[in-house]
Tab-separated table of C-alpha atoms in Angstrom:
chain	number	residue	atom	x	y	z
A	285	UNK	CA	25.355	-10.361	94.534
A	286	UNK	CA	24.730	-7.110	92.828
A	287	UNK	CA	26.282	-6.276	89.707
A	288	UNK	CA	28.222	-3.603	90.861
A	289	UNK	CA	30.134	-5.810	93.229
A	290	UNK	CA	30.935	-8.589	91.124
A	291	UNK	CA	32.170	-5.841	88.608
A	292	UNK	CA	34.176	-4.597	92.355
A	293	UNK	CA	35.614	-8.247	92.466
A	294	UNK	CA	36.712	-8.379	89.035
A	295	UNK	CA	39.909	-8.010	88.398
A	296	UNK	CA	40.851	-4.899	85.517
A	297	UNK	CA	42.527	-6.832	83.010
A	298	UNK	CA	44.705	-3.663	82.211
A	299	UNK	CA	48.448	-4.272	83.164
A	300	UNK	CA	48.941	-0.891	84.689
A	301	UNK	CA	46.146	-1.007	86.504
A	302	UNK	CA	47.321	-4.166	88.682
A	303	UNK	CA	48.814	-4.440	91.952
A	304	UNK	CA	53.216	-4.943	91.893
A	305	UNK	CA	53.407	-8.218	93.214
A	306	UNK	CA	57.267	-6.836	95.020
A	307	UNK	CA	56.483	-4.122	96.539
A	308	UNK	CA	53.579	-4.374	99.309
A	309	UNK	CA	55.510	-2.823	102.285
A	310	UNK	CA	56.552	0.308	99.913
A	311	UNK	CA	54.877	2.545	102.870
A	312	UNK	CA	57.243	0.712	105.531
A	313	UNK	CA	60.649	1.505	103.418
A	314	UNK	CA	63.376	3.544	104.550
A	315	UNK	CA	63.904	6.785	102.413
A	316	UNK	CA	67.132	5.413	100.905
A	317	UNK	CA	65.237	1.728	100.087
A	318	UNK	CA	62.116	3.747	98.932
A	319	UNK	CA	64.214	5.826	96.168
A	320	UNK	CA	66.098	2.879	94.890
A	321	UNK	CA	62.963	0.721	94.234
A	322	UNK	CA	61.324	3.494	93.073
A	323	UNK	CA	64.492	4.496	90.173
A	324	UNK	CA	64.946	1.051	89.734
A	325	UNK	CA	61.532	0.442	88.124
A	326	UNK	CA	61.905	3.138	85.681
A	327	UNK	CA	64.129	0.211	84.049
A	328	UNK	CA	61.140	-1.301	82.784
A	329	UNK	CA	60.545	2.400	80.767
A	330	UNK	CA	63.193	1.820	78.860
A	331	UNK	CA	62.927	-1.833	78.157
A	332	UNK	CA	59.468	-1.415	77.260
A	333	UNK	CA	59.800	1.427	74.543
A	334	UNK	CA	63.351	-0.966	73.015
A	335	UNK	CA	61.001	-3.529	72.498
A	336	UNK	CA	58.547	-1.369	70.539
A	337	UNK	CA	61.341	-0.009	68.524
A	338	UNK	CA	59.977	-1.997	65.326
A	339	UNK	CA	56.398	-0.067	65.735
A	340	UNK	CA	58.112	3.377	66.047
A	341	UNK	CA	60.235	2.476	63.263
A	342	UNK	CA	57.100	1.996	61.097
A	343	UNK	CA	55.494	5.212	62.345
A	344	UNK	CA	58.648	7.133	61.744
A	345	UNK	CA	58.729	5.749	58.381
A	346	UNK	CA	54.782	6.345	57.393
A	347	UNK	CA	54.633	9.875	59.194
A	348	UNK	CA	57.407	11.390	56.940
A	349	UNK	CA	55.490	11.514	53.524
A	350	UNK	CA	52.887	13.299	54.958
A	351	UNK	CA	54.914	15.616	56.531
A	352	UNK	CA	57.452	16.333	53.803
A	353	UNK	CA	54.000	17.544	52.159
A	354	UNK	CA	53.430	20.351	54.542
A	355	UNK	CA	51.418	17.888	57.074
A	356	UNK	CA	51.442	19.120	61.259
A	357	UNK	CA	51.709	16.593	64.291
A	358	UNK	CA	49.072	16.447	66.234
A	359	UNK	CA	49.223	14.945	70.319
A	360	UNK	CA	46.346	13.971	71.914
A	361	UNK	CA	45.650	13.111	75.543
A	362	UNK	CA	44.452	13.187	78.742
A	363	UNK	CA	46.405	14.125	82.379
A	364	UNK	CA	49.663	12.657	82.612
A	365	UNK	CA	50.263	11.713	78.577
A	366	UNK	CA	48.245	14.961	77.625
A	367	UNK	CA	50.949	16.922	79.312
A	368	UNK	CA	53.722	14.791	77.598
A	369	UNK	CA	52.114	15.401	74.628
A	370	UNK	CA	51.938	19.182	75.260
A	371	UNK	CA	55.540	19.054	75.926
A	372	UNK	CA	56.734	17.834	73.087
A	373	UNK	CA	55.214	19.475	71.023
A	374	UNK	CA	56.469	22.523	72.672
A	375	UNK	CA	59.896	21.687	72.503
A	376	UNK	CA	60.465	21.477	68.674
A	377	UNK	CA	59.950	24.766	67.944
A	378	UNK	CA	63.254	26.048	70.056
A	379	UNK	CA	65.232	22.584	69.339
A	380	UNK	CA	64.659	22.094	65.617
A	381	UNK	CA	62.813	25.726	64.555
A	382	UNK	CA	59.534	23.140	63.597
A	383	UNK	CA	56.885	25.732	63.143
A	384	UNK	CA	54.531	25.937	66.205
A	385	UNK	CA	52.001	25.636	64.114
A	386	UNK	CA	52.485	22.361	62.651
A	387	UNK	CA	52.987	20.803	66.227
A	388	UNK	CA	49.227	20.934	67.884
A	389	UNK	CA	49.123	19.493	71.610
A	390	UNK	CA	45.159	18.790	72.252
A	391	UNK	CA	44.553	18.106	75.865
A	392	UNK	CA	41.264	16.712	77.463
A	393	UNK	CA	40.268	19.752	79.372
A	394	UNK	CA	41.843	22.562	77.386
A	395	UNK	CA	44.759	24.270	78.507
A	396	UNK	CA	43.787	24.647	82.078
A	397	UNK	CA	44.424	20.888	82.599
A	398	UNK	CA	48.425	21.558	81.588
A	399	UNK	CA	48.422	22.769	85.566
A	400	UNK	CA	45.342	21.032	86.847
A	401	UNK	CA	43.127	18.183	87.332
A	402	UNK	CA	39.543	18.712	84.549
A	403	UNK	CA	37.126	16.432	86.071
A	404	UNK	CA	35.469	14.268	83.527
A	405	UNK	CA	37.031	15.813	80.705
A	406	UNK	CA	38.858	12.810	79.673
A	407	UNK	CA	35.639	10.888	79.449
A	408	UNK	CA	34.050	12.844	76.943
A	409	UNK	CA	34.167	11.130	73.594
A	410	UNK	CA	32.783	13.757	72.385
A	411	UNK	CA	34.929	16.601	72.824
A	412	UNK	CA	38.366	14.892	71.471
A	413	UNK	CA	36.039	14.755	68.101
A	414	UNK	CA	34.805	18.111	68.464
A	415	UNK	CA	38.989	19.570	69.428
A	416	UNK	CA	40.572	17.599	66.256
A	417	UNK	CA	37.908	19.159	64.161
A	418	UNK	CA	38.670	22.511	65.660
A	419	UNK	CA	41.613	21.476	64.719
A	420	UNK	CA	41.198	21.157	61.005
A	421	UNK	CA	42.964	17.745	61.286
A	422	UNK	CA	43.394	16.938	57.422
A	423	UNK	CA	44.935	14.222	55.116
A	424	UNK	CA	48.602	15.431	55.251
A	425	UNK	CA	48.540	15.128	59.437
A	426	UNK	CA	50.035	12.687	61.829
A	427	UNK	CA	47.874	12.507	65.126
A	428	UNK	CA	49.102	10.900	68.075
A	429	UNK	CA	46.749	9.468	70.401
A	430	UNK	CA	48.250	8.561	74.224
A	431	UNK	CA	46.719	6.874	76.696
A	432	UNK	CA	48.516	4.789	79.467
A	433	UNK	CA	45.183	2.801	79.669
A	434	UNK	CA	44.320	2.950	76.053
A	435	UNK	CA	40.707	3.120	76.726
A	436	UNK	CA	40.655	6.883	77.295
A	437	UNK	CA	37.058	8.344	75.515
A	438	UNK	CA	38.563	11.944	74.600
A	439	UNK	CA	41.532	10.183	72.482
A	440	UNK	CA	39.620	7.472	71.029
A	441	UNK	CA	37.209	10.007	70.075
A	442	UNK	CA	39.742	12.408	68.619
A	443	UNK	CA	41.626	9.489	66.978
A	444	UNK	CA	38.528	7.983	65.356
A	445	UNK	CA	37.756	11.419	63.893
A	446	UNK	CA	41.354	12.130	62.813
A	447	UNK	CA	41.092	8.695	60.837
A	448	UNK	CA	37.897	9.826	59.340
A	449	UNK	CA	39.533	13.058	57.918
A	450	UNK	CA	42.008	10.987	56.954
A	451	UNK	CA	44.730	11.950	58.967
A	452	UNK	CA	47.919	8.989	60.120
A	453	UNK	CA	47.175	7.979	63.352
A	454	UNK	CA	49.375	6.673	65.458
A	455	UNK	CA	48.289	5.192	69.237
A	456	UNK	CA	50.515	4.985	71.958
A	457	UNK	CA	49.006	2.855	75.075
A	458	UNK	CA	51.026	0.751	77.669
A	459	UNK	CA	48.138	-2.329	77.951
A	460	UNK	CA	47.957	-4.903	74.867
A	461	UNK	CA	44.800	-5.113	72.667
A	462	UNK	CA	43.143	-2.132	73.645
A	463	UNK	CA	40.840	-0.021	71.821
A	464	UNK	CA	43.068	2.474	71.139
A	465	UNK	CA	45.476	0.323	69.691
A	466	UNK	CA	43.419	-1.669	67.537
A	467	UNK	CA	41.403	1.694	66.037
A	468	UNK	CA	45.233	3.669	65.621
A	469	UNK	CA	47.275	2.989	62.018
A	470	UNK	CA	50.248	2.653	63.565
A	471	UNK	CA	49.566	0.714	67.414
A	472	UNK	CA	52.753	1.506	69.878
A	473	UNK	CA	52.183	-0.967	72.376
A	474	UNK	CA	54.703	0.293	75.550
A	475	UNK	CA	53.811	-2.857	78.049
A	476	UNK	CA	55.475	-1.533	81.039
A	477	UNK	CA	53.368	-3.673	83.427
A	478	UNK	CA	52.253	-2.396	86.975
A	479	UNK	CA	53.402	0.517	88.441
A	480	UNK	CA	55.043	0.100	92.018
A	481	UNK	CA	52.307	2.907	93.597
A	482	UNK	CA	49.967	0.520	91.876
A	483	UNK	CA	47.667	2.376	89.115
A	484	UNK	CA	49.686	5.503	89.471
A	485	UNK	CA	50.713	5.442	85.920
A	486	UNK	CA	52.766	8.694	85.634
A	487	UNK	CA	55.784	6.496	87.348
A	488	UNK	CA	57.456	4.495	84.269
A	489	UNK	CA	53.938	4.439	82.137
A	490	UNK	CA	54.222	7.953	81.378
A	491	UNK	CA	58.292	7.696	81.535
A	492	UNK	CA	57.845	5.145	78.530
A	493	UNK	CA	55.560	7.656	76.917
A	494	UNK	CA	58.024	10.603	77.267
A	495	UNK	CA	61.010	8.407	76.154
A	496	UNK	CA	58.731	7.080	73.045
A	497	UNK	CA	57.581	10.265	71.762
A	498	UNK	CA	61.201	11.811	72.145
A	499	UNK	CA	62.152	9.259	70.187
A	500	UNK	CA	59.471	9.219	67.542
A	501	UNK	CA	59.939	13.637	67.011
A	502	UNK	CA	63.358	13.062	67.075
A	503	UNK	CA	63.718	10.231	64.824
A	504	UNK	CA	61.305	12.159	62.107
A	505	UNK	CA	63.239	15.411	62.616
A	506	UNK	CA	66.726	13.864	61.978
A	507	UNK	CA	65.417	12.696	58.345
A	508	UNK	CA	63.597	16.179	57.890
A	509	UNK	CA	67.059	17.126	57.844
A	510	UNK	CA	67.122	19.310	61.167
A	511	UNK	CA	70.343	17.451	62.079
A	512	UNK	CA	73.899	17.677	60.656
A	513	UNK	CA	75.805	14.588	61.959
A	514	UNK	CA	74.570	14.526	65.666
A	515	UNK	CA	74.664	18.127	65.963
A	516	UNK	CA	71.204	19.991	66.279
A	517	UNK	CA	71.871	22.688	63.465
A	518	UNK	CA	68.133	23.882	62.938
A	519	UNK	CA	68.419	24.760	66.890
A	520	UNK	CA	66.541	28.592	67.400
A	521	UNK	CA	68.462	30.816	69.466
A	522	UNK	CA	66.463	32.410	71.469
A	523	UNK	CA	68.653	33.207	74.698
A	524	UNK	CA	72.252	33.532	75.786
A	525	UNK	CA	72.607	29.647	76.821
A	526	UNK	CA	71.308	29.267	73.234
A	527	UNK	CA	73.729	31.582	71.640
A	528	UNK	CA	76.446	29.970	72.617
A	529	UNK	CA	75.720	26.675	72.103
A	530	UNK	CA	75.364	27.908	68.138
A	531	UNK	CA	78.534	29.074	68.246
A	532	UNK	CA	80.132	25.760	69.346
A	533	UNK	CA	77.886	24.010	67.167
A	534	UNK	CA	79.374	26.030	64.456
A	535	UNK	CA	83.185	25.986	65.645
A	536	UNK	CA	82.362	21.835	65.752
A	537	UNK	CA	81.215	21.241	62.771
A	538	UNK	CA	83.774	23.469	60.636
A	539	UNK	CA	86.736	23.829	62.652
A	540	UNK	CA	86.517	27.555	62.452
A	541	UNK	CA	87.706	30.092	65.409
A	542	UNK	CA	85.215	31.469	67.424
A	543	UNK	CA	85.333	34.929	65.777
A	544	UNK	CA	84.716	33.569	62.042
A	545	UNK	CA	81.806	31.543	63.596
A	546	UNK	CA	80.217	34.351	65.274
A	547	UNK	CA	80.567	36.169	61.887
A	548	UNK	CA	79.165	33.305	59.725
A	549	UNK	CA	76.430	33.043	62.140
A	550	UNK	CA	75.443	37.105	62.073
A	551	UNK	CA	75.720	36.926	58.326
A	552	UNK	CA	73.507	33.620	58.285
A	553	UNK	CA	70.505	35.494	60.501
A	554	UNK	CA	71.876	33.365	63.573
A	555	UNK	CA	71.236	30.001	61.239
A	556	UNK	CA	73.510	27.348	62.266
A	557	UNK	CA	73.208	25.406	59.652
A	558	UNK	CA	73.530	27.908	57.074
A	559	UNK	CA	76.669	29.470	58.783
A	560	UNK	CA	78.304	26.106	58.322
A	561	UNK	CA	77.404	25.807	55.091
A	562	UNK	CA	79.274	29.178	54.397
A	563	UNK	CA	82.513	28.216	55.893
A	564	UNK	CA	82.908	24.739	54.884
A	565	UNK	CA	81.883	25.651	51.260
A	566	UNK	CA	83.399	29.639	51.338
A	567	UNK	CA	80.044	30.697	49.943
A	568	UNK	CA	78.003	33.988	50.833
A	569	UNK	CA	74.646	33.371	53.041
A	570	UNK	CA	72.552	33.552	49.826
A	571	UNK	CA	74.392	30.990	48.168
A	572	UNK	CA	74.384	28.608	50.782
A	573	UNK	CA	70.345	28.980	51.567
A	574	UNK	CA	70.308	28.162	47.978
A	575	UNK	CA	71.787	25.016	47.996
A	576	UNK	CA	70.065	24.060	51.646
A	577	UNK	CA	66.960	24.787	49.437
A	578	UNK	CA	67.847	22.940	46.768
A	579	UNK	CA	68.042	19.706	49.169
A	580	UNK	CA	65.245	20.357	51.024
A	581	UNK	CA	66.707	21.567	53.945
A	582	UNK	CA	69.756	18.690	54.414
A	583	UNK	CA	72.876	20.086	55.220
A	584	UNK	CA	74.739	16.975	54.323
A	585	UNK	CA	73.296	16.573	50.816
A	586	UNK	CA	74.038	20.855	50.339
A	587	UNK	CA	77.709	20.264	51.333
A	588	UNK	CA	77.686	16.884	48.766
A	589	UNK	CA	76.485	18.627	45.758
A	590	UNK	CA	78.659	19.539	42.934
């Protein structure tokens, strides 16, 4: 037997690359069967990334330092988790005003992969090195390295050179004791187990992913101090449906009509959370960026001080 079919016979040890043991008539179900097994899996997502709340709760907690000091996060990946990485790191800037250019998305491929398939590009070691160099990856950064497989070359390459510029690394992969999990600072391990189109890991692999690094931003924003309470007070309004959502953020948070909050707000440069800082404290725009300053940026801690 040659030894490319005994490697054909052997079985990938890599979770999401096995074959759902419940599902091997999926092709034979009826739409409305096909749609709830199909939903129903996505279950696991979740289970999967409440189980590896202790590891993001260590992340969470390591990352901040480093980016109190100035420090950017960094996403690496390839296809599916590149693109989840892309997108959130695109979405801070409008939800919490987090400077674009302290959230880098680095996708195998470059940008054209965002909309399409880069052959090879995600094996190429290389390249991830050569993109978080490009990158000027430094001490005071916190890369994250995705990869549903955790074996991906272009994110174990970027990782390893993040770590040697001594950058945090954090690795998220949904397999156990893979490469990318033993080489990352701070291994996310989302075991989410075979996918019900076997292999196709952008089903509740990439679902755990999304939910994981939602809750990892989100998590580090909240004790950046972008959030007052639950209320996302650091949000950038940038359209109508935006505009009016700072208003009722405003009107929540203070109690104030919707006239005085429209005022605080035009007088605050459209900042939420320095318009409620005006009203609650009756203090001009200039006084109340003061004290945000003084706090670092927490609204509760401006409203606390004497």
């Amino acid at each position: 037997m040659t030894a490319e079919r005994l490697e054909a016979l052997t079985p990938d040890p890599r979770r999401t690359e096995g074959v759902h043991p419940d599902h091997a008539d999926l092709d034979r179900l009826d739409v409305g069967e096909l749609v709830r097994v199909l939903a129903d899996d996505q279950r696991g997502a979740v289970e999967a990334v409440r189980a590896a709340a202790p590891a993001l709760t260590r992340a969470v907690e390591v990352a901040l330092p480093r980016l109190q000091r100035g420090g950017r996060l960094v996403y690496v990946g390839a296809g599916t988790s590149g693109r989840l990485g892309v997108l959130d790191a695109t979405e801070l800037t409008p939800t919490f005003s987090w400077p674009a250019s302290r959230a880098v998305p680095l996708i195998a491929g470059g940008e054209q992969a965002i909309r399409e398939a880069v052959e090879g590009a995600e094996d190429d070691r290389e390249a991830g090195a050569a993109d978080v160099h490009g990158a000027g990856v430094g001490p005071d950064d916190v890369l994250l390295g995705i990869a549903a497989s955790g074996t991906t070359p272009y994110v174990l390459g970027a990782l390893d050179a993040a770590r040697a510029a001594g950058a945090l690394t954090v690795g998220l992969s949904n397999n156990p004791g893979t490469p990318l999990l033993l080489a990352a600072d701070c291994p996310v391990l989302l075991d989410t187990g075979p996918e019900v189109i076997s292999g196709s890991t952008r089903l509740k692999a990439g679902t755990a992913q999304k939910i994981a690094l939602n809750t990892f931003s989100s998590a580090v924003m909240v004790r950046l101090g972008k959030v007052y309470g639950n209320l996302m007070v650091d949000v950038k309004a940038t359209n109508a449906k935006l505009e009016g959502r700072a208003v009722r953020l405003v009107r929540h948070a203070t109690g104030a009509d919707e006239i005085a909050a429209r005022e605080a707000l035009s007088g605050s440069g459209g900042s939420v959370k320095v318009a409620i800082v005006m009203l609650l404290l009756n203090v001009s725009a200039t006084e109340a960026n003061a004290r945000l300053d003084a706090q670092n940026g927490h609204a509760r801690a401006a409203l606390e001080e004497e």
